[in-house]
RNA sequence: CGGGGCAUAGCGCAGUCUGGUAGCGCGUCUGGUUUGGGACCAGAAGGUCGCAGGUUCGAAUCCUGCUGCCCCGACCA
């Protein structure tokens, strides 16, 4: 993409309302536009990051055996009356009426709807286990939205729902998601730590929050230092291996880890002092087992091997892609701007023409731009008629992993300079070598 | 929902106390000189001062009501 033809409204100064660093940087980098309290438009650069996150989430959901569908944002109130949550959910739920005065709502979650879909088609234990998920916008009318997309009212959520014949099966489904989450966050460039969690209004009795550590995190967390170096399961993990998966989960729940609301000072004292990590954290995922909480009232039942109908055991599993955009920035930035992990970066390479209009620079850039593109490398080519300093500042701000600087000084030697955004290291090399390095 | 604050050009702000018809920086546009870490000169465009009433000869400024947004707290992916 040529920057001169792109839509990247960067700001030199952050709007006053933005307080935390990810919100400020998202606004400054032209990723995000606030439309109302807690409601945002994703601008092109922000959308690219969001899509990359979604892709990784999808791949790992798929790997674990979950199947994607797509449910609507608007739901009928009747469904929620069936589960009893229409009255229980409170003002967080945005309630609306259609032209026929029917009660509708903008879904804050989809347990009821997925249960309705499930019960309409699934009748036999032979069709289990089943895990269905979607990635869809949710609306929760938070009393106080804040921190940009970190706590918005409208937000994108991946929510998966598992269906099993019994608790043991549900436990395995839970473990699959547990492992999928470990892999997902690792692939997003984050160190996530599963922490025992309260189950909240969703209900149930087995639940973990996946927390990433960030100095600007919203909650206080306590965990054993060993979590920071624990090995994340590889892509070859066998999700059908019940005992193997349980082993991974056991390992990842073997040490102390708790958010402040679940903190147990007595147990914390048992952690060796040099192993105690007390920090701030951001919740990026949450998984629940809730048994028959929805299946019983909503009559989602299957016939078991003995012919008797039993309500299924369910679980739900959430990840917030929009929040993750901010969480990744919180975990990865410096004074100059965002430092994207390569897997989620909106572009891999920023190609900076340091002297637009100079025939040698224009030619070298044009060639690199074309060749990188031909190799499938995502390049943002800064071909604006601007000072080098401004281009450096923009590239640093938007956090593209590699900057290729093409200027008269280097070209005189037949070289371009490649800078890694993450550590600031720079290396002079021929355009051919740069092409080779960057298309790996 | 309790407490606090803010609303003036795309962004950051001054002007409000003490009423006289709106200004600065950045950005934008034109021309020129520039070009390896946010250039310089000259010129220009851009604002119903959040909205509605009121007081006054006159309101960004004073009064009343409303709306929006932000921060702290309680609650939450």
XYZ file of C-alpha atoms (C1' of nucleotides) in Angstrom:
517
model
C 0.000 0.000 0.000
C 1.231 3.423 -0.924
C 0.820 5.750 2.024
C -0.006 8.603 -0.340
C -3.133 6.695 -1.336
C -3.971 5.196 2.029
C -6.266 6.463 4.756
C -4.071 6.893 7.794
C -5.121 9.920 9.834
C -2.278 10.055 12.336
C -2.307 12.653 15.080
C 0.683 14.396 16.474
C -1.064 14.971 19.764
C -3.438 12.594 21.477
C -6.997 13.763 22.097
C -7.528 14.815 25.665
C -10.029 12.123 26.556
C -7.538 9.325 26.013
C -5.828 8.395 29.235
C -4.094 5.047 28.942
C -1.266 4.408 26.548
C -3.028 1.945 24.249
C -5.975 4.277 23.770
C -3.692 7.237 23.088
C -1.587 5.277 20.641
C -4.569 3.814 18.820
C -5.968 7.301 18.297
C -2.623 8.796 17.348
C -1.818 5.947 14.962
C -5.079 6.486 13.112
C -6.475 3.094 14.061
C -9.567 4.137 15.920
C -12.292 6.753 16.049
C -14.638 7.200 18.974
C -18.263 7.583 17.953
C -19.873 7.568 21.402
C -18.871 6.547 24.900
C -17.452 3.041 24.608
C -18.327 2.792 20.906
C -15.644 2.963 18.257
C -15.082 2.797 14.546
C -12.038 0.829 13.464
C -10.114 2.751 10.823
C -8.155 0.854 8.147
C -4.958 0.338 10.115
C -6.842 -0.754 13.232
C -9.004 -3.098 11.231
C -5.977 -4.848 9.767
C -4.694 -5.623 13.252
C -8.119 -6.747 14.400
C -8.413 -9.104 11.435
C -5.002 -10.614 12.126
C -6.010 -11.312 15.692
C -9.261 -12.870 14.513
C -7.376 -15.079 12.096
C -5.135 -16.494 14.790
C -8.105 -17.000 17.091
C -9.944 -18.852 14.309
C -6.990 -21.052 13.483
C -6.571 -22.151 17.076
C -10.290 -22.662 17.609
C -10.315 -24.825 14.528
C -7.276 -26.770 15.649
C -9.007 -27.665 18.895
C -12.060 -28.908 17.017
C -14.425 -25.988 17.507
C -16.672 -25.132 14.552
C -17.482 -21.613 13.440
C -20.964 -20.290 12.764
C -22.407 -16.797 13.011
C -25.291 -15.725 15.167
C -27.013 -12.327 14.922
C -26.367 -9.362 17.186
C -30.082 -8.773 17.768
C -31.943 -11.369 19.782
C -35.502 -11.922 20.848
C -36.312 -11.297 24.497
C -38.358 -14.513 24.597
C -35.215 -16.585 24.436
C -33.887 -14.846 27.498
C -37.158 -15.182 29.351
C -36.793 -18.923 28.901
C -33.461 -19.031 30.680
C -34.605 -16.549 33.272
C -31.869 -14.106 32.416
C -34.075 -11.444 30.812
C -34.850 -10.115 34.258
C -31.585 -11.202 35.866
C -29.246 -9.422 33.498
C -30.133 -5.878 34.497
C -29.355 -2.599 32.833
C -26.183 -3.839 31.197
C -28.392 -5.355 28.535
C -29.468 -2.981 25.805
C -33.183 -3.567 25.340
C -34.935 -2.392 22.219
C -38.351 -2.698 20.620
C -39.017 -3.366 16.984
C -41.821 -1.689 14.991
C -44.305 -4.225 16.259
C -43.416 -3.365 19.838
C -41.780 -6.748 20.302
C -39.072 -6.874 22.948
C -35.660 -7.380 21.424
C -32.155 -6.948 22.715
C -28.644 -6.404 21.440
C -26.893 -9.550 22.593
C -24.383 -9.258 25.432
C -23.631 -12.983 24.981
C -25.161 -15.962 23.210
C -25.703 -18.872 25.600
C -29.465 -18.826 25.083
C -29.311 -18.603 21.317
C -26.727 -21.319 20.862
C -28.719 -23.552 23.197
C -31.793 -22.903 21.082
C -29.901 -23.812 17.922
C -28.447 -26.897 19.525
C -31.747 -28.250 20.816
C -33.384 -27.737 17.436
C -31.082 -30.229 15.760
C -29.161 -32.391 18.188
C -30.971 -35.317 19.738
C -28.385 -38.030 20.336
C -25.296 -38.423 22.446
C -23.674 -39.713 19.269
C -23.512 -36.159 17.967
C -21.471 -35.087 20.971
C -19.125 -33.609 21.850
C -19.804 -30.419 19.964
C -18.203 -27.023 20.237
C -19.660 -24.147 18.244
C -18.259 -20.649 18.205
C -18.640 -17.347 16.481
C -16.889 -14.009 16.369
C -19.513 -11.327 16.668
C -20.139 -7.865 18.058
C -21.581 -7.738 21.526
C -23.098 -4.878 23.420
C -22.937 -4.463 27.160
C -24.175 -1.171 28.446
C -21.382 -0.702 30.958
C -22.014 1.909 33.614
C -18.646 3.341 32.899
C -16.928 2.451 29.661
C -13.282 3.441 29.737
C -9.776 2.903 28.445
C -10.792 2.944 24.785
C -11.519 -0.492 23.367
C -10.209 -2.063 26.550
C -13.606 -1.610 28.101
C -15.971 -0.535 25.393
C -19.698 -1.046 25.335
C -19.733 -2.484 21.845
C -16.930 -4.972 21.407
C -16.000 -7.938 19.300
C -16.006 -11.278 21.052
C -15.124 -14.805 20.124
C -17.494 -16.939 22.118
C -17.473 -20.708 21.963
C -20.036 -23.045 23.468
C -19.392 -26.695 24.238
C -21.948 -29.472 24.561
C -21.241 -32.773 26.260
C -23.150 -35.721 27.579
C -21.703 -35.589 31.048
C -19.363 -33.718 33.327
C -16.308 -35.776 32.397
C -16.854 -34.990 28.735
C -17.424 -31.339 29.542
C -14.180 -31.314 31.466
C -12.332 -32.481 28.383
C -14.051 -29.840 26.273
C -12.992 -27.280 28.861
C -9.418 -28.526 28.687
C -9.416 -28.258 24.904
C -10.303 -24.602 25.126
C -7.804 -24.105 27.923
C -5.012 -25.401 25.707
C -6.321 -23.575 22.634
C -6.202 -20.344 24.641
C -2.628 -20.941 25.751
C -1.660 -21.359 22.111
C -3.744 -18.443 20.865
C -2.257 -15.888 23.236
C 1.263 -17.180 22.688
C 0.805 -16.779 18.955
C -0.394 -13.228 19.520
C 2.942 -12.510 21.150
C 1.551 -12.502 24.678
C 2.457 -14.403 27.823
C -0.868 -15.419 29.280
C -1.398 -16.891 32.699
C -4.548 -18.844 33.541
C -5.935 -17.765 36.880
C -8.725 -19.290 38.889
C -11.684 -16.983 38.448
C -15.043 -16.136 39.855
C -17.824 -17.262 37.617
C -19.887 -14.059 37.730
C -23.338 -13.746 36.163
C -22.639 -16.431 33.571
C -22.735 -19.016 36.339
C -21.026 -22.328 36.889
C -18.279 -23.605 39.119
C -15.148 -24.116 37.032
C -13.590 -21.097 35.467
C -10.275 -19.544 34.521
C -9.338 -16.070 33.443
C -6.419 -15.719 31.073
C -4.386 -12.763 32.203
C -1.505 -11.012 30.525
C 0.890 -8.939 32.556
C 1.138 -5.249 31.691
C 2.145 -2.373 33.917
C -0.990 -0.475 32.928
C -3.263 -3.457 33.536
C -6.606 -2.840 35.173
C -6.397 -5.424 37.922
C -3.841 -6.528 40.466
C -2.596 -10.099 40.052
C -0.377 -12.486 41.953
C 1.372 -15.468 40.456
C 4.288 -17.841 40.641
C 7.262 -16.780 38.563
C 7.488 -20.190 36.882
C 4.456 -19.321 34.749
C 6.530 -16.815 32.825
C 8.752 -19.559 31.407
C 6.272 -22.391 31.149
C 6.260 -24.130 27.768
C 3.204 -23.510 25.615
C 1.856 -26.657 23.896
C 3.029 -26.997 20.291
C 0.919 -27.080 17.143
C 1.081 -30.881 17.225
C -0.791 -31.188 20.506
C -3.369 -33.957 20.310
C -6.717 -32.528 21.361
C -8.292 -35.977 21.485
C -5.806 -37.219 24.066
C -7.880 -36.829 27.231
C -5.108 -37.674 29.678
C -2.487 -35.710 27.790
C -4.607 -32.593 27.716
C -5.427 -32.946 31.386
C -1.697 -33.171 32.033
C -1.103 -29.841 30.307
C -3.922 -28.205 32.230
C -2.636 -29.675 35.490
C 0.792 -28.270 34.799
C -0.613 -24.832 33.968
C -2.698 -24.794 37.131
C -0.055 -26.293 39.407
C 1.302 -23.037 40.758
C -0.277 -20.138 42.537
C -2.013 -17.597 40.292
C -4.868 -15.334 41.297
C -6.426 -11.980 40.622
C -6.929 -9.699 43.609
C -10.559 -10.740 44.088
C -9.559 -14.412 44.352
C -6.311 -13.733 46.179
C -5.493 -15.973 49.130
C -2.766 -14.345 51.258
C -2.142 -17.543 53.210
C -1.463 -19.582 50.063
C 0.572 -16.693 48.665
C 2.874 -16.885 51.703
C 3.721 -20.459 50.737
C 5.197 -19.292 47.425
C 8.955 -18.746 47.873
C 9.644 -15.021 48.111
C 11.904 -14.989 45.063
C 9.193 -16.682 42.999
C 6.420 -14.207 43.784
C 5.283 -12.021 40.925
C 2.940 -9.285 42.004
C 1.891 -7.206 39.039
C -0.893 -5.615 37.031
C -2.819 -7.717 34.558
C -5.334 -7.549 31.735
C -7.967 -10.204 31.281
C -7.950 -11.338 27.660
C -9.919 -14.567 27.906
C -12.339 -16.282 30.210
C -13.553 -19.868 30.182
C -16.447 -21.393 32.112
C -17.963 -24.757 32.762
C -21.566 -24.260 33.810
C -23.098 -27.731 33.654
C -26.808 -27.792 32.963
C -27.534 -24.192 33.864
C -28.992 -23.406 30.433
C -29.735 -26.855 29.083
C -32.081 -27.767 31.918
C -34.438 -24.745 31.769
C -34.207 -24.577 27.984
C -34.597 -28.306 27.536
C -31.469 -28.936 25.513
C -31.459 -32.671 25.980
C -30.005 -35.648 24.154
C -30.754 -39.339 24.326
C -27.960 -41.217 26.063
C -26.798 -44.747 25.298
C -29.539 -46.043 27.589
C -32.229 -44.196 25.657
C -32.932 -41.761 28.446
C -32.921 -38.036 27.753
C -30.481 -35.964 29.745
C -29.680 -32.253 29.664
C -26.288 -31.576 28.171
C -23.347 -30.215 30.123
C -22.231 -26.908 28.743
C -19.367 -24.503 28.885
C -18.654 -21.140 27.314
C -15.367 -19.609 26.337
C -14.702 -16.001 25.504
C -11.894 -14.022 23.939
C -12.139 -10.312 23.196
C -10.356 -9.498 19.915
C -11.041 -5.769 20.179
C -9.691 -5.720 23.705
C -6.693 -7.722 22.531
C -5.704 -4.970 20.124
C -5.339 -2.654 23.112
C -3.842 -5.341 25.353
C -1.104 -6.082 22.857
C -0.238 -2.393 22.689
C -0.189 -2.155 26.472
C 2.254 -5.036 26.509
C 4.332 -3.818 23.590
C 5.108 -0.138 23.084
C 7.781 2.455 23.810
C 8.040 6.237 23.920
C 7.956 6.499 20.136
C 4.829 4.426 19.666
C 3.518 0.942 19.130
C 5.816 -2.065 18.692
C 3.691 -4.709 16.977
C 4.562 -8.360 17.332
C 5.036 -9.467 13.748
C 2.095 -11.889 13.782
C -0.434 -9.110 14.306
C 1.341 -6.158 12.692
C -0.843 -4.332 10.157
C 2.086 -4.451 7.722
C 5.361 -6.281 8.009
C 7.515 -3.648 6.337
C 7.475 0.129 6.205
C 9.363 1.262 3.135
C 10.587 4.823 3.636
C 11.597 6.887 0.666
C 13.825 9.465 2.342
C 14.008 11.722 -0.672
C 10.825 11.604 -2.626
C 11.423 12.948 -6.115
C 15.039 11.864 -6.264
C 15.196 9.561 -9.254
C 17.536 7.027 -7.625
C 15.463 6.869 -4.436
C 12.186 6.659 -6.318
C 13.514 3.897 -8.552
C 15.018 1.850 -5.715
C 11.843 2.166 -3.657
C 9.621 1.335 -6.597
C 11.614 -1.775 -7.254
C 11.646 -2.921 -3.632
C 7.966 -2.203 -3.286
C 7.172 -4.277 -6.342
C 9.482 -7.155 -5.443
C 8.338 -7.393 -1.837
C 4.744 -7.333 -3.003
C 5.443 -10.082 -5.493
C 6.746 -12.226 -2.653
C 3.606 -11.654 -0.656
C 5.199 -9.361 1.912
C 2.833 -6.733 3.271
C 4.470 -3.380 2.683
C 3.400 0.118 3.554
C 5.344 2.402 1.239
C 5.780 5.927 2.562
C 5.918 7.759 -0.744
C 4.642 11.055 0.611
C 6.572 14.210 -0.158
C 7.696 14.672 3.402
C 10.821 15.114 5.470
C 12.712 11.987 6.513
C 12.160 12.825 10.173
C 8.418 12.853 9.719
C 8.543 9.471 8.010
C 10.652 7.962 10.777
C 8.266 9.288 13.385
C 5.228 7.920 11.567
C 6.776 4.508 11.050
C 7.815 4.302 14.693
C 4.383 5.420 15.857
C 2.430 2.839 13.888
C 4.878 0.152 14.954
C 5.620 -1.702 11.723
C 8.202 -4.419 12.601
C 10.694 -3.560 9.855
C 11.577 -0.198 8.389
C 13.498 -0.076 5.151
C 15.103 3.324 4.727
C 16.055 4.278 1.226
C 18.003 7.525 0.908
C 20.680 9.117 -1.267
C 23.354 8.567 1.356
C 22.913 4.795 1.404
C 22.174 4.402 -2.279
C 25.509 6.033 -3.094
C 27.019 2.875 -1.640
C 24.360 0.691 -3.188
C 22.807 0.111 0.237
C 19.535 0.546 2.049
C 19.112 0.466 5.787
C 16.881 -2.035 7.545
C 15.725 -1.163 11.034
C 13.981 -3.474 13.437
C 11.309 -1.575 15.306
C 11.487 -3.879 18.322
C 15.071 -3.190 19.327
C 15.990 -0.266 17.106
C 18.889 -2.160 15.563
C 19.882 -1.027 12.086
C 21.785 -2.758 9.359
C 23.026 -1.552 5.979
C 22.596 -4.005 3.139
C 21.956 -4.191 -0.563
C 18.350 -3.970 -1.746
C 18.626 -7.594 -2.831
C 19.733 -8.646 0.630
C 16.892 -6.648 2.187
C 14.435 -8.337 -0.135
C 15.835 -11.696 0.848
C 15.753 -10.939 4.577
C 12.235 -9.555 4.565
C 10.602 -12.168 2.403
C 11.671 -15.006 4.679
C -25.131 4.607 40.132
C -22.286 8.048 43.908
C -18.212 11.855 43.645
C -15.217 15.289 40.610
C -14.123 17.753 35.974
C -14.434 19.344 30.921
C -17.080 21.237 26.268
C -13.805 27.559 21.925
C -10.961 25.535 14.036
C -9.136 18.522 12.357
C -5.758 17.924 17.223
C -3.620 20.460 21.647
C -4.803 24.930 24.163
C -5.526 30.568 25.663
C -9.543 33.945 26.222
C -14.537 33.260 30.887
C -12.931 35.775 37.201
C -13.486 41.762 35.406
C -19.378 41.339 29.028
C -17.529 45.060 23.703
C -18.394 40.563 18.443
C -12.458 35.191 18.891
C -6.744 34.062 19.233
C -2.008 30.808 19.588
C 0.752 26.159 18.349
C 0.416 21.846 15.339
C -2.062 20.108 11.112
C -4.461 21.597 6.091
C -4.100 24.540 1.180
C -0.792 27.854 -2.487
C 4.130 29.345 -3.995
C 9.332 29.064 -3.142
C 13.777 27.198 -0.732
C 14.784 22.408 1.465
C 15.490 16.730 2.291
C 19.002 10.608 7.012
C 15.117 11.740 13.199
C 8.546 15.544 13.256
C 12.495 22.022 8.137
C 12.254 27.399 6.750
C 10.045 31.850 4.351
C 5.692 34.203 2.320
C 0.543 33.917 1.711
C -4.437 31.546 2.557
C -8.599 28.752 4.127
C -11.044 26.932 8.362
C -15.067 28.361 14.308
C -23.768 28.839 14.747
C -17.487 29.335 21.142
C -21.982 21.703 22.898
C -27.642 22.881 22.730
C -31.952 25.819 24.408
C -33.837 29.709 27.074
C -32.860 34.213 30.036
C -30.303 39.026 31.707
C -28.116 43.138 28.812
C -27.575 48.378 24.090
C -24.172 44.175 23.579
C -22.840 37.265 25.912
C -17.512 32.450 24.458
C -17.721 35.374 29.099
C -23.245 36.381 33.724
C -27.990 33.187 35.123
C -31.246 28.683 34.367
C -32.164 24.075 32.128
C -30.530 20.196 28.971
C -26.986 17.132 26.235
C -22.303 14.961 25.363
C -17.566 13.395 27.009
C -13.568 12.301 30.599
C -11.556 10.894 35.470
C -12.014 8.348 40.685
C -15.052 4.586 43.119
C -18.580 0.156 43.056
C -19.457 -3.582 38.603
C -17.457 -6.134 34.228
C -14.728 -10.005 28.040
